[in-house]
Short mmCIF file of C-alpha atoms in Angstrom, two decimals:
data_model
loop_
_atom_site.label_atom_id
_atom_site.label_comp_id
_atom_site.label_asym_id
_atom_site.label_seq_id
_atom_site.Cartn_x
_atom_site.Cartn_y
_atom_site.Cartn_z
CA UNK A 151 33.11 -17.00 40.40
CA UNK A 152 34.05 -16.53 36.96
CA UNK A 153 34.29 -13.02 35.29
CA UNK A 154 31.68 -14.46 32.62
CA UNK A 155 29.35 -14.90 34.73
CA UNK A 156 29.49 -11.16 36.06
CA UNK A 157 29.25 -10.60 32.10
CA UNK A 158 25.49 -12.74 32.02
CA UNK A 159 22.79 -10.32 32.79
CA UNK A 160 19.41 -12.41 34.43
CA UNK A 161 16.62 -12.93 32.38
CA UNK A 162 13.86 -10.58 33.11
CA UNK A 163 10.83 -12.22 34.57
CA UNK A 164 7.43 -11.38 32.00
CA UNK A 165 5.21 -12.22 34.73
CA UNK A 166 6.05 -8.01 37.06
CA UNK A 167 5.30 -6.38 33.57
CA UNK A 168 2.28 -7.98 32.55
CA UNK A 169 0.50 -7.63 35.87
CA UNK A 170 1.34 -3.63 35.87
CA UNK A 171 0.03 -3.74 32.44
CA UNK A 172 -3.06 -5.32 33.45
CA UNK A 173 -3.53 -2.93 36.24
CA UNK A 174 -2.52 -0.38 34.48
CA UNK A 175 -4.98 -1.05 31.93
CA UNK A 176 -8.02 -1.07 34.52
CA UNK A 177 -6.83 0.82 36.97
CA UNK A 178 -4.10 3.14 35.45
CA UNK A 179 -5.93 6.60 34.61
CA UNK A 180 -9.18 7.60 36.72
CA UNK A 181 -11.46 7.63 33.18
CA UNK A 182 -10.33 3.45 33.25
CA UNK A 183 -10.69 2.90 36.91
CA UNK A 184 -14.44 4.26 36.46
CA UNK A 185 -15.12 2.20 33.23
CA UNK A 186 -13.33 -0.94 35.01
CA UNK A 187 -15.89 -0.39 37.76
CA UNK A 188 -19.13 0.66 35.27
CA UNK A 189 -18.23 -2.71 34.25
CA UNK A 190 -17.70 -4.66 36.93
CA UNK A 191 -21.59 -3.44 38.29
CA UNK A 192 -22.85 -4.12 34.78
CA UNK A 193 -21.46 -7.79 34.75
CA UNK A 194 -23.52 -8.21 38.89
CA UNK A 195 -26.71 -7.08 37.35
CA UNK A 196 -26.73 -8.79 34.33
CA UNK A 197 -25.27 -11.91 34.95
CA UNK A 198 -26.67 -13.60 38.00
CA UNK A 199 -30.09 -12.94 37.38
CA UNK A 200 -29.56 -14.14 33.56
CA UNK A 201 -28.03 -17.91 34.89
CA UNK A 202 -31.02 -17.75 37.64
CA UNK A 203 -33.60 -17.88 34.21
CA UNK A 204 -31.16 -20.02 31.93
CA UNK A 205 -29.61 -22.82 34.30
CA UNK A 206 -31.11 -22.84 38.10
CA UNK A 207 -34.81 -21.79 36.87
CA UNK A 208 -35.12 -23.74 33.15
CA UNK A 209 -37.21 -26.35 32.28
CA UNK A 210 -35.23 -28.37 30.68
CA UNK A 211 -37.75 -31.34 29.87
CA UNK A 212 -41.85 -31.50 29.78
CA UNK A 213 -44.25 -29.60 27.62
CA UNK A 214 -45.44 -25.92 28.18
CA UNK A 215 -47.57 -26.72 31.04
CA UNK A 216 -44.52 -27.50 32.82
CA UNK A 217 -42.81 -24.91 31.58
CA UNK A 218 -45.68 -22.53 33.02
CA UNK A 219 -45.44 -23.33 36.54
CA UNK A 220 -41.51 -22.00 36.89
CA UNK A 221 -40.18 -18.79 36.35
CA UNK A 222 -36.91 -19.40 34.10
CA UNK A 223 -36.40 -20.56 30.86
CA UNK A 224 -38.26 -23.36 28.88
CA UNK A 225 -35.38 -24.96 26.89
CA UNK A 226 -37.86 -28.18 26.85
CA UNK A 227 -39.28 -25.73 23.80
CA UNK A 228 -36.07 -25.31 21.48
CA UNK A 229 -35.82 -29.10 22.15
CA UNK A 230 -39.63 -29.81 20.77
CA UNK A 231 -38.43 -27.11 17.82
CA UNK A 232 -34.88 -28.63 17.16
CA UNK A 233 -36.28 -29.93 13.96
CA UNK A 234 -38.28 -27.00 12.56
CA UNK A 235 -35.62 -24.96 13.36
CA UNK A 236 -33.24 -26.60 11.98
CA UNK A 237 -34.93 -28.29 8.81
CA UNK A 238 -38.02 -25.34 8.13
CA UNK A 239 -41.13 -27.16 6.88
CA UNK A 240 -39.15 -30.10 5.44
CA UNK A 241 -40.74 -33.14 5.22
CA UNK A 242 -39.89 -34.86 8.66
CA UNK A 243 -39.16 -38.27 6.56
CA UNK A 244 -36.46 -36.98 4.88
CA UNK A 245 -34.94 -34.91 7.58
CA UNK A 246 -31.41 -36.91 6.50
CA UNK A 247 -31.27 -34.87 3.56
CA UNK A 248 -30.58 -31.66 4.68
CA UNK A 249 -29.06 -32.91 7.53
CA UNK A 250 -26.29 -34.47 5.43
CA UNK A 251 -26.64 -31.27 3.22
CA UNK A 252 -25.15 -29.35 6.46
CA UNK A 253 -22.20 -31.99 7.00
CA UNK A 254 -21.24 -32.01 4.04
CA UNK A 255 -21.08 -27.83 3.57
CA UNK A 256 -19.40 -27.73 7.23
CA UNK A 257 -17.26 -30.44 6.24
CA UNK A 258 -15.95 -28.98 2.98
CA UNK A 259 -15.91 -25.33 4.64
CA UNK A 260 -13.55 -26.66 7.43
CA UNK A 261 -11.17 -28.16 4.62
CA UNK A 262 -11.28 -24.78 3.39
CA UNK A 263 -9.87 -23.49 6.46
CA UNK A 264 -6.55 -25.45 6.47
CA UNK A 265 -3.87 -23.98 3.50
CA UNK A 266 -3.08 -27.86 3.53
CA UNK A 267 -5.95 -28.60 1.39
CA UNK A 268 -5.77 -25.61 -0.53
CA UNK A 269 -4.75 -27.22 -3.73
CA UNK A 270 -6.97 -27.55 -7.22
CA UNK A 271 -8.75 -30.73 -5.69
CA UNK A 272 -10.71 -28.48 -3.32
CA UNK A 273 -12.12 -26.62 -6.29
CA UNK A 274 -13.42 -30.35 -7.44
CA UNK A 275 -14.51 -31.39 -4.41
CA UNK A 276 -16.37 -27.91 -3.70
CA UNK A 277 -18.15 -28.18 -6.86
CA UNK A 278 -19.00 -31.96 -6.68
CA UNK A 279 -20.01 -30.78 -3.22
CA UNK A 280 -22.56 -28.37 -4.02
CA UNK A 281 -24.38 -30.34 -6.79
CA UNK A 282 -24.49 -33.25 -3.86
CA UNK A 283 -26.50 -30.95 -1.78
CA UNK A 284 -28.76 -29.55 -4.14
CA UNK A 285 -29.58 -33.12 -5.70
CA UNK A 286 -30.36 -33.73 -2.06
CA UNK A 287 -32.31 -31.16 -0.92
CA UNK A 288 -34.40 -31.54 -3.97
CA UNK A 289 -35.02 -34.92 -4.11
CA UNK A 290 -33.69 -35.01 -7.91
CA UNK A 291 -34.35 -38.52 -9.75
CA UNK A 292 -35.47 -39.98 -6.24
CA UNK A 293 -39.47 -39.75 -6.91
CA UNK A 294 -39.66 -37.74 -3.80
CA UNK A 295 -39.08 -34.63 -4.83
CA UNK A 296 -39.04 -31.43 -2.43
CA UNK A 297 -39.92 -27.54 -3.74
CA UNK A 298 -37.58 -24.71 -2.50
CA UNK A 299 -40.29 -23.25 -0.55
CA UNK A 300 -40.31 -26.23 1.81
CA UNK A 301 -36.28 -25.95 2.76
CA UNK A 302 -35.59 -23.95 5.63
CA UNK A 303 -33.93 -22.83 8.85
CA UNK A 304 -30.64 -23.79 9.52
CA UNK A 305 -30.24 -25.26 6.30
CA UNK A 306 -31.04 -22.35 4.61
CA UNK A 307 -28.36 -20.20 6.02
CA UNK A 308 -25.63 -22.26 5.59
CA UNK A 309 -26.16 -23.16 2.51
CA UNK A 310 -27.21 -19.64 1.54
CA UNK A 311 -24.18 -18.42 3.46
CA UNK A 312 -21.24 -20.49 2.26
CA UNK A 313 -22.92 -20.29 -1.41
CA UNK A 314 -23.37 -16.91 -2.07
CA UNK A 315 -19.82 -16.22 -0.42
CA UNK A 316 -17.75 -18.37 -2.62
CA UNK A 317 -19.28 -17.38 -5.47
CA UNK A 318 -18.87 -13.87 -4.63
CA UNK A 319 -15.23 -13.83 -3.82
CA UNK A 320 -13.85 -14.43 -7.66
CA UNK A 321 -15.98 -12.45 -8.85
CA UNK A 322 -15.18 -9.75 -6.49
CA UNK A 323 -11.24 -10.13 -7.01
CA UNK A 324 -12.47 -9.93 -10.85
CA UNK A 325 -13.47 -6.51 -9.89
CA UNK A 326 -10.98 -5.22 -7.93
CA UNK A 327 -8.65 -6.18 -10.39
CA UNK A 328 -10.85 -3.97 -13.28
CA UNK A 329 -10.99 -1.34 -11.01
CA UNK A 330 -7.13 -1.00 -10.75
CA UNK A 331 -7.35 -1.73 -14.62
CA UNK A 332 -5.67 1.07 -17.60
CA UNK A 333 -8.28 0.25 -19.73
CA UNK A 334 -10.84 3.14 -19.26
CA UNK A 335 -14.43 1.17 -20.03
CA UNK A 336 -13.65 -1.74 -17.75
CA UNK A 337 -12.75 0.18 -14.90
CA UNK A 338 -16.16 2.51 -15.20
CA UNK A 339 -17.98 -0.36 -15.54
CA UNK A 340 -16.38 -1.87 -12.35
CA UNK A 341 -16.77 1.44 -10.63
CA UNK A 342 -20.16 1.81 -11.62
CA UNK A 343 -21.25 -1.50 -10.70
CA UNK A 344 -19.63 -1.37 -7.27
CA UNK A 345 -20.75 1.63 -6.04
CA UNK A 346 -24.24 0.88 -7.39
CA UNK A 347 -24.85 -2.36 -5.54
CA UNK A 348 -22.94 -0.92 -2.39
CA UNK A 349 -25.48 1.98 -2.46
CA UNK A 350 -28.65 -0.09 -2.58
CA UNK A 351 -29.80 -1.48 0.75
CA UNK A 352 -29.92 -5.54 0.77
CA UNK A 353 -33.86 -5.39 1.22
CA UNK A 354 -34.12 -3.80 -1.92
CA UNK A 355 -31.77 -5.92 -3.99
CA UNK A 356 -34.01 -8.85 -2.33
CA UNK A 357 -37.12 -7.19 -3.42
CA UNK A 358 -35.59 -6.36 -6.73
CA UNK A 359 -34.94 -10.25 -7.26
CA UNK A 360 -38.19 -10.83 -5.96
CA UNK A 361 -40.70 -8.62 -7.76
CA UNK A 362 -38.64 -6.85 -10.96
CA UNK A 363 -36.73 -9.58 -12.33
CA UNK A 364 -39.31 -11.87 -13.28
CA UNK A 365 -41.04 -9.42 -15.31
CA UNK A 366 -38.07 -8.45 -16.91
CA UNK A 367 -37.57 -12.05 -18.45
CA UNK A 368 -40.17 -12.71 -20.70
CA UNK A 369 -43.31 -15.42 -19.89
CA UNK A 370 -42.65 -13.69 -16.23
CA UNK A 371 -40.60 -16.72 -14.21
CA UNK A 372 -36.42 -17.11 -14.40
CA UNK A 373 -35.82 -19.84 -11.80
CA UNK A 374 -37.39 -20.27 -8.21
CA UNK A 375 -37.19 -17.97 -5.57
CA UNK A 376 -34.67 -19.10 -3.03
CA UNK A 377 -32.42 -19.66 -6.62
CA UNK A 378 -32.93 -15.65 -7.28
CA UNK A 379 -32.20 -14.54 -3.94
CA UNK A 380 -28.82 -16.38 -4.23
CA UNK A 381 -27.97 -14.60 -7.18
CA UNK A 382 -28.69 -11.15 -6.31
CA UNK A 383 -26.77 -11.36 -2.85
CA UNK A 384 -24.27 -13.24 -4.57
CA UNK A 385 -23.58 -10.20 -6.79
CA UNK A 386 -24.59 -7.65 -4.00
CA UNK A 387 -21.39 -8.97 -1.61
CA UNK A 388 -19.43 -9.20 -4.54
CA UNK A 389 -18.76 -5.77 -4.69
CA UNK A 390 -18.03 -5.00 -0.71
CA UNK A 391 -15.54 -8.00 -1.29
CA UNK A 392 -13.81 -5.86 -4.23
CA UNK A 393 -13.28 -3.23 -2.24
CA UNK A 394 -11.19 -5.02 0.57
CA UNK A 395 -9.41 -6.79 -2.32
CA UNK A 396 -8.52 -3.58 -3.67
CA UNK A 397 -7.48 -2.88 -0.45
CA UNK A 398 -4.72 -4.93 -0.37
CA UNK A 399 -3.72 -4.67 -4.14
CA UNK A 400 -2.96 -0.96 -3.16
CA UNK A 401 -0.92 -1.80 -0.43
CA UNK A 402 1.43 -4.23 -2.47
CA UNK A 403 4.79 -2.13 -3.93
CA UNK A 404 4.86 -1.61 -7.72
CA UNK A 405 7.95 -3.16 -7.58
CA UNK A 406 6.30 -6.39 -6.86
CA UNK A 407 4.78 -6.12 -10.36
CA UNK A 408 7.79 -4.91 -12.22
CA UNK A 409 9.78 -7.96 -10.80
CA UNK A 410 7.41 -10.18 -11.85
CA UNK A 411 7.16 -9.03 -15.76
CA UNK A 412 11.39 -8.67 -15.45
CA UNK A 413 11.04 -12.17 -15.30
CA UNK A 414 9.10 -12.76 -18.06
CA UNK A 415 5.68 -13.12 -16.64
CA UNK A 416 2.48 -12.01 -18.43
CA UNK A 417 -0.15 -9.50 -16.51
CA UNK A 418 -2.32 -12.95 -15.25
CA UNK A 419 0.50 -14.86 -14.02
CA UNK A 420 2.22 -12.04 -12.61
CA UNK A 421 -1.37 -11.48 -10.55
CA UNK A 422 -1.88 -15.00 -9.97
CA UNK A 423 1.27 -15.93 -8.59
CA UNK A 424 3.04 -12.93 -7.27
CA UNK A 425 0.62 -9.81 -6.10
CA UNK A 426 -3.10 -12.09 -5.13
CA UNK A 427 -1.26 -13.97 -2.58
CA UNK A 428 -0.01 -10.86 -0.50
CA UNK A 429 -2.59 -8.79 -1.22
CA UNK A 430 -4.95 -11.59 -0.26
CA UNK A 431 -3.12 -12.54 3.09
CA UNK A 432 -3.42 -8.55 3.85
CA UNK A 433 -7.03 -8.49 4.05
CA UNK A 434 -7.79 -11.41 5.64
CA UNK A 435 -9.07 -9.57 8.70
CA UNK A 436 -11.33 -7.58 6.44
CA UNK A 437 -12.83 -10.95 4.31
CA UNK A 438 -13.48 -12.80 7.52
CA UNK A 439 -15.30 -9.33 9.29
CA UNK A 440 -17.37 -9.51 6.11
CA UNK A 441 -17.81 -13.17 5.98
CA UNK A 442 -19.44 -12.74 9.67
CA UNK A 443 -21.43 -9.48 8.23
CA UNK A 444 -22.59 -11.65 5.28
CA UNK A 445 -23.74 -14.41 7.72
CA UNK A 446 -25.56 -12.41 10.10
CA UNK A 447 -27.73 -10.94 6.86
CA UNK A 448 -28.82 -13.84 6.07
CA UNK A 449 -31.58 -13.19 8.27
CA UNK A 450 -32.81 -10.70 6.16
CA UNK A 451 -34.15 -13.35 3.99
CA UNK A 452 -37.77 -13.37 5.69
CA UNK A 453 -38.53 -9.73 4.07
CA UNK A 454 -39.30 -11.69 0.91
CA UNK A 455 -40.58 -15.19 3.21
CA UNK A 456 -37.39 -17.46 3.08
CA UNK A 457 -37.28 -19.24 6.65
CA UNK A 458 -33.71 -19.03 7.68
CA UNK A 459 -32.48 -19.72 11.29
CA UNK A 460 -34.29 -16.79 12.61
CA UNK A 461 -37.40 -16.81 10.97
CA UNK A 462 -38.34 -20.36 11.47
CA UNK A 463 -37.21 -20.02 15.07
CA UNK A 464 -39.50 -16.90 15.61
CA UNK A 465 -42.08 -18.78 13.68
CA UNK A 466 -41.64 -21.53 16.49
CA UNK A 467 -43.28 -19.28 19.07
CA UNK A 468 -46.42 -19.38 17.47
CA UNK A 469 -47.33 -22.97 17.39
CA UNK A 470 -50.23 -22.51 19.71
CA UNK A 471 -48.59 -25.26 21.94
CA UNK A 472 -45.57 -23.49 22.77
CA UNK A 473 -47.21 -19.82 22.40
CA UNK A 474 -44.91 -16.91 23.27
CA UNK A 475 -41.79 -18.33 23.94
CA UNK A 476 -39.72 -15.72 21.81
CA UNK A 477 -37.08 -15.06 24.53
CA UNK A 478 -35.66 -19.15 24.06
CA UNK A 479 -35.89 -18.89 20.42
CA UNK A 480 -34.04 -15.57 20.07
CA UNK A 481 -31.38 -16.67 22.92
CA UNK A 482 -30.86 -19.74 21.09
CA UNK A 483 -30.53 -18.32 17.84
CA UNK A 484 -28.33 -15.98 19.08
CA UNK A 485 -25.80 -18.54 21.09
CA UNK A 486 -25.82 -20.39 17.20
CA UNK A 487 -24.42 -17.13 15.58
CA UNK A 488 -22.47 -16.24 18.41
CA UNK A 489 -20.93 -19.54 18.20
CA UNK A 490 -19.98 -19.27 14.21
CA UNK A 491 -18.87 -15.94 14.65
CA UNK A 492 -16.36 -16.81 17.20
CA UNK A 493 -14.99 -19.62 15.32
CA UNK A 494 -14.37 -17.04 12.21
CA UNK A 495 -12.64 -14.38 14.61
CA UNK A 496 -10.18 -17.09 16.17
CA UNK A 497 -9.51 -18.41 12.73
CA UNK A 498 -8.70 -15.08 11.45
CA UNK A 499 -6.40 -13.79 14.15
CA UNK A 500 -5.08 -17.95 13.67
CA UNK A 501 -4.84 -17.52 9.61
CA UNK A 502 -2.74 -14.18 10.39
CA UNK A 503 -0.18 -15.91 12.01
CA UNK A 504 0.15 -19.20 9.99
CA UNK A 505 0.43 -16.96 6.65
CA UNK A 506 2.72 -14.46 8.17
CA UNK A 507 6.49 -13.97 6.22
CA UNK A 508 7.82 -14.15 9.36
CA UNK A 509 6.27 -17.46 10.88
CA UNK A 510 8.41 -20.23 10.99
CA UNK A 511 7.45 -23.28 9.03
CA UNK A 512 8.03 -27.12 10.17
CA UNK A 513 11.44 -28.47 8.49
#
């Protein structure tokens, strides 16, 4: 044997180490051990009888007279609903409106997702985007024309959702940036504007879109209802956004700055292309965390009687068919949220890693 190979220490194996800090972890201190178990007798009593009602139990077919005679769930009820939940009170015969309303905002949000597409053209197509959908949820220059009032449920919050979002983020980098800014009136403004809207509830924003603004603007009517809603949350998240933004404009160096006007470049470009991307990629866990906030208060909507995805699935219970059957709408609702709130968690810990400085990039 060769004296090199005295010289090569073995690899350690991971796999020792990560079981003792697994065990550790649950087992390791006597506060964890009792937690681990609090758990573990949580999980027995919650879980079993929960798949007995959902899965062995549920009706999964049949009206509510079959769904009387067994004790679990009555899924054969969100599949009678699927439409009204989805669509709210819009007209059944032109349930491929909104239903290509919601491909195309999923479709253009998942190009979103990918920095591949983030290039000018997304701005186009997001914009060409929008005006599709709202052409075809109202039925403009078709003869068939469809009021606000009658677009709902799942419809509703997306496009409520991934509107009011992106029109809240410039704006909110707008003021973050005037909030950092030397001159004296922009920044009060920003700073009274922010901590106004973040010190008003979202009911009362909703209520103030509702009931004040129209009789602020003379002859008593601005634009529809659903139309004033978007605005005022629009503006409302705008200024929780500008504080995470700030966020990460604080935590970029000075030097950053000064580098970027030592090479010539003017306060905008120097923001533009030098301190919004890292200050952007800093927050992304806090954008995302408010993105999910934003789309779980969407269902705050029914204070002033928009039917988003809850509403019109609560609303489902009462047909007096398929009376009382709250704990399938809820559960369903829930699993839908659950689901897009998920997918925005994985893509943030995912977006993390793919804009780190340190991640390597394909040759």
């Amino acid at each position: 044997m060769s004296v090199a190979s005295h010289l090569i220490e073995p690899r350690p194996n991971p796999m020792p180490t990560a079981r003792i800090n697994w065990w550790h972890g649950l087992f390791g201190t006597p506060l964890n051990a009792v937690l681990t178990l609090l758990t573990v007798l949580f999980i027995l009593a919650v879980v079993p009888p929960f798949v007995q009602w959902a899965v062995l139990d549920a009706t999964w077919v049949g009206t509510a007279q079959d769904c009387s005679v067994r004790t679990g769930a009555c899924w054969a009820f969100i599949a009678e609903k699927a439409r009204f939940i989805t669509f709210g009170f819009y007209p059944p015969e032109l349930h491929w409106r909104p239903a290509l309303t919601i491909a195309i905002l999923l479709t253009l949000l998942s190009a979103s997702a990918l920095p591949r597409f983030w290039t000018p053209w997304l701005l186009v197509a997001w914009i060409a985007g929008l005006v599709v959908s709202v052409v075809l949820l109202a039925g403009l220059g078709t003869g068939l024309p469809v009021n606000s009032s009658q677009w709902g449920g799942f419809t509703v919050t997306v496009l409520v959702w991934v509107v009011c979002f992106g029109a809240a983020f410039p704006f909110a980098v707008l003021l973050a940036l005037a909030r950092q800014s030397t001159l004296g009136g922009v920044r009060i403004l920003a700073v009274l504007f922010i901590e106004l809207m973040r010190g008003i509830p979202m009911v009362a924003i909703l209520y103030v879109a509702m009931l004040l603004l129209p009789m602020a603007i003379p002859g008593g009517q601005l634009f529809d209802k659903l139309a004033r809603a978007m605005l005022v949350i629009a503006l409302f998240w705008s200024a929780y956004l500008a504080e995470v933004v700030r966020a990460g404009l604080q935590a970029i160096p000075r030097g950053q700055t000064e580098a970027a006007r030592s090479l010539g470049f003017g306060y905008w470009r120097a923001m533009m292309l030098v301190v919004l991307p890292q200050a952007l990629r800093l927050v992304i866990p806090g954008v995302v965390n408010l993105a999910i906030g934003f789309l779980l208060a969407t269902s705050l909507l029914t204070v002033i009687g928009i039917f988003d995805l809850l509403n019109a699935a609560r609303n489902s219970a009462t047909d007096p068919r398929w009376l009382g059957f709250y704990d399938e709408a809820y559960v369903a609702v829930a699993s839908v949220y659950f689901l897009f709130c998920s997918i925005g968690s994985r893509y943030s810990l995912w977006l993390e890693k793919r804009l780190s400085p340190t991640a390597q990039r394909p040759s």
